[in-house]
Short mmCIF file of C-alpha atoms in Angstrom, two decimals:
data_model
loop_
_atom_site.label_atom_id
_atom_site.label_comp_id
_atom_site.label_asym_id
_atom_site.label_seq_id
_atom_site.Cartn_x
_atom_site.Cartn_y
_atom_site.Cartn_z
CA UNK I 199 124.40 -40.20 -147.90
CA UNK I 200 126.03 -40.72 -151.31
CA UNK I 201 125.52 -37.01 -152.07
CA UNK I 202 128.25 -36.00 -149.62
CA UNK I 203 130.91 -37.89 -151.60
CA UNK I 204 132.26 -37.30 -155.08
CA UNK I 205 134.47 -39.35 -157.35
CA UNK I 206 138.05 -38.73 -156.24
CA UNK I 207 137.16 -38.27 -152.56
CA UNK I 208 139.58 -40.02 -150.19
CA UNK I 209 137.63 -42.06 -147.65
CA UNK I 210 137.79 -44.85 -145.10
CA UNK I 211 135.52 -47.79 -145.80
CA UNK I 212 134.85 -51.24 -144.43
CA UNK I 213 134.84 -54.34 -146.60
CA UNK I 214 133.71 -57.46 -144.79
CA UNK I 215 135.84 -57.23 -141.62
CA UNK I 216 138.72 -55.14 -142.95
CA UNK I 217 138.97 -51.37 -142.92
CA UNK I 218 140.73 -49.40 -145.64
CA UNK I 219 141.67 -45.97 -146.94
CA UNK I 220 140.81 -45.50 -150.57
CA UNK I 221 139.60 -43.24 -153.33
CA UNK I 222 136.03 -43.29 -154.57
CA UNK I 223 136.11 -44.12 -158.29
CA UNK I 224 132.39 -44.66 -158.80
CA UNK I 225 129.14 -44.25 -156.87
CA UNK I 226 126.34 -46.62 -157.77
CA UNK I 227 122.62 -46.05 -157.43
CA UNK I 228 122.47 -49.26 -155.36
CA UNK I 229 123.98 -47.56 -152.32
CA UNK I 230 127.57 -48.67 -152.84
CA UNK I 231 130.78 -46.90 -153.73
CA UNK I 232 133.57 -48.42 -155.79
CA UNK I 233 136.67 -47.64 -153.74
CA UNK I 234 140.25 -48.02 -155.00
CA UNK I 235 142.36 -49.26 -152.08
CA UNK I 236 145.34 -47.14 -151.01
CA UNK I 237 146.04 -48.36 -147.43
CA UNK I 238 144.91 -50.88 -144.81
CA UNK I 239 143.64 -49.63 -141.44
CA UNK I 240 142.42 -52.93 -139.95
CA UNK I 241 143.31 -56.39 -141.24
CA UNK I 242 140.31 -58.68 -141.85
CA UNK I 243 139.31 -61.08 -139.08
CA UNK I 244 140.11 -64.76 -139.57
CA UNK I 245 137.72 -67.66 -139.01
CA UNK I 246 134.00 -68.20 -139.40
CA UNK I 247 132.22 -64.92 -138.72
CA UNK I 248 128.99 -66.76 -137.91
CA UNK I 249 130.81 -68.72 -135.20
CA UNK I 250 133.33 -66.24 -133.79
CA UNK I 251 136.18 -67.55 -131.66
CA UNK I 252 135.39 -71.15 -132.67
CA UNK I 253 138.37 -72.89 -134.26
CA UNK I 254 136.41 -76.14 -134.77
CA UNK I 255 134.23 -75.11 -137.69
CA UNK I 256 133.96 -76.99 -141.00
CA UNK I 257 135.67 -74.14 -142.87
CA UNK I 258 137.95 -71.73 -141.01
CA UNK I 259 138.15 -68.72 -143.35
CA UNK I 260 141.53 -67.19 -144.12
CA UNK I 261 140.87 -63.60 -145.13
CA UNK I 262 143.46 -61.58 -147.02
CA UNK I 263 143.48 -57.81 -146.98
CA UNK I 264 142.38 -56.14 -150.18
CA UNK I 265 145.40 -55.41 -152.35
CA UNK I 266 146.95 -52.09 -153.33
CA UNK I 267 144.86 -50.53 -156.10
CA UNK I 268 142.14 -53.17 -155.88
CA UNK I 269 138.65 -51.78 -156.41
CA UNK I 270 135.89 -53.06 -154.13
CA UNK I 271 132.23 -52.15 -153.78
CA UNK I 272 131.74 -50.75 -150.29
CA UNK I 273 128.33 -50.14 -148.71
CA UNK I 274 127.88 -46.36 -148.45
CA UNK I 275 127.00 -46.62 -144.76
CA UNK I 276 130.60 -47.77 -144.13
CA UNK I 277 132.17 -44.92 -146.12
CA UNK I 278 133.47 -41.93 -144.15
CA UNK I 279 135.67 -38.97 -145.09
CA UNK I 280 139.41 -39.40 -144.50
CA UNK I 281 141.46 -36.39 -143.49
CA UNK I 282 144.80 -37.88 -142.49
CA UNK I 283 148.01 -38.79 -144.23
CA UNK I 284 147.78 -41.93 -146.33
CA UNK I 285 150.48 -44.44 -145.42
CA UNK I 286 152.23 -46.33 -148.19
CA UNK I 287 150.20 -49.50 -148.80
CA UNK I 288 152.85 -52.02 -147.76
CA UNK I 289 153.64 -50.11 -144.54
CA UNK I 290 149.93 -49.93 -143.69
CA UNK I 291 149.45 -53.64 -144.43
CA UNK I 292 152.36 -54.59 -142.17
CA UNK I 293 151.07 -52.36 -139.35
CA UNK I 294 147.52 -53.74 -139.63
CA UNK I 295 148.70 -57.36 -139.78
CA UNK I 296 151.01 -57.04 -136.77
CA UNK I 297 148.31 -55.21 -134.81
CA UNK I 298 145.91 -58.10 -135.46
CA UNK I 299 148.57 -60.63 -134.43
CA UNK I 300 149.35 -58.69 -131.23
CA UNK I 301 145.66 -58.55 -130.28
CA UNK I 302 145.28 -62.31 -130.78
CA UNK I 303 148.46 -63.03 -128.80
CA UNK I 304 147.18 -60.87 -125.93
CA UNK I 305 143.87 -62.75 -126.00
CA UNK I 306 145.73 -66.07 -125.94
CA UNK I 307 147.74 -64.96 -122.88
CA UNK I 308 144.53 -63.83 -121.17
CA UNK I 309 142.87 -67.19 -121.91
CA UNK I 310 145.89 -69.06 -120.54
CA UNK I 311 145.95 -66.99 -117.35
CA UNK I 312 142.18 -67.30 -116.90
CA UNK I 313 142.42 -71.08 -117.18
CA UNK I 314 145.15 -71.12 -114.53
CA UNK I 315 142.99 -69.07 -112.17
CA UNK I 316 139.95 -71.27 -112.79
CA UNK I 317 142.02 -74.39 -112.07
CA UNK I 318 143.08 -72.81 -108.77
CA UNK I 319 139.47 -71.98 -107.94
CA UNK I 320 138.47 -75.56 -108.73
CA UNK I 321 140.96 -76.69 -106.08
CA UNK I 322 139.75 -74.03 -103.63
CA UNK I 323 136.18 -75.19 -104.15
CA UNK I 324 137.36 -78.80 -103.73
CA UNK I 325 135.65 -79.79 -106.95
#
């Protein structure tokens, strides 16, 4: 797979739980590409990835997005060609962060509504 990419190719790649647009600056024989970050597509997920959706873990991970110009080793299987317009880093970071916040807020509203409905069912079942 590494043969389809060259140094200087603009790609999307995943690092841990974040997704980024970047430029390949090196391809290693170990199946990884060194990618220089240019934009954020998806902000990394917060919390313990081994215990998703559990806030009561010994260490709740706070994950920052990779920074503008940071170089990270990305597994080649996560690297794909990018053919769009690259957003300015800060704009892309803001968009990705607010998208992640909106998704979590929607989940919280769904949880709240589900709990209300279950409480009503508990009454209906006379439990």
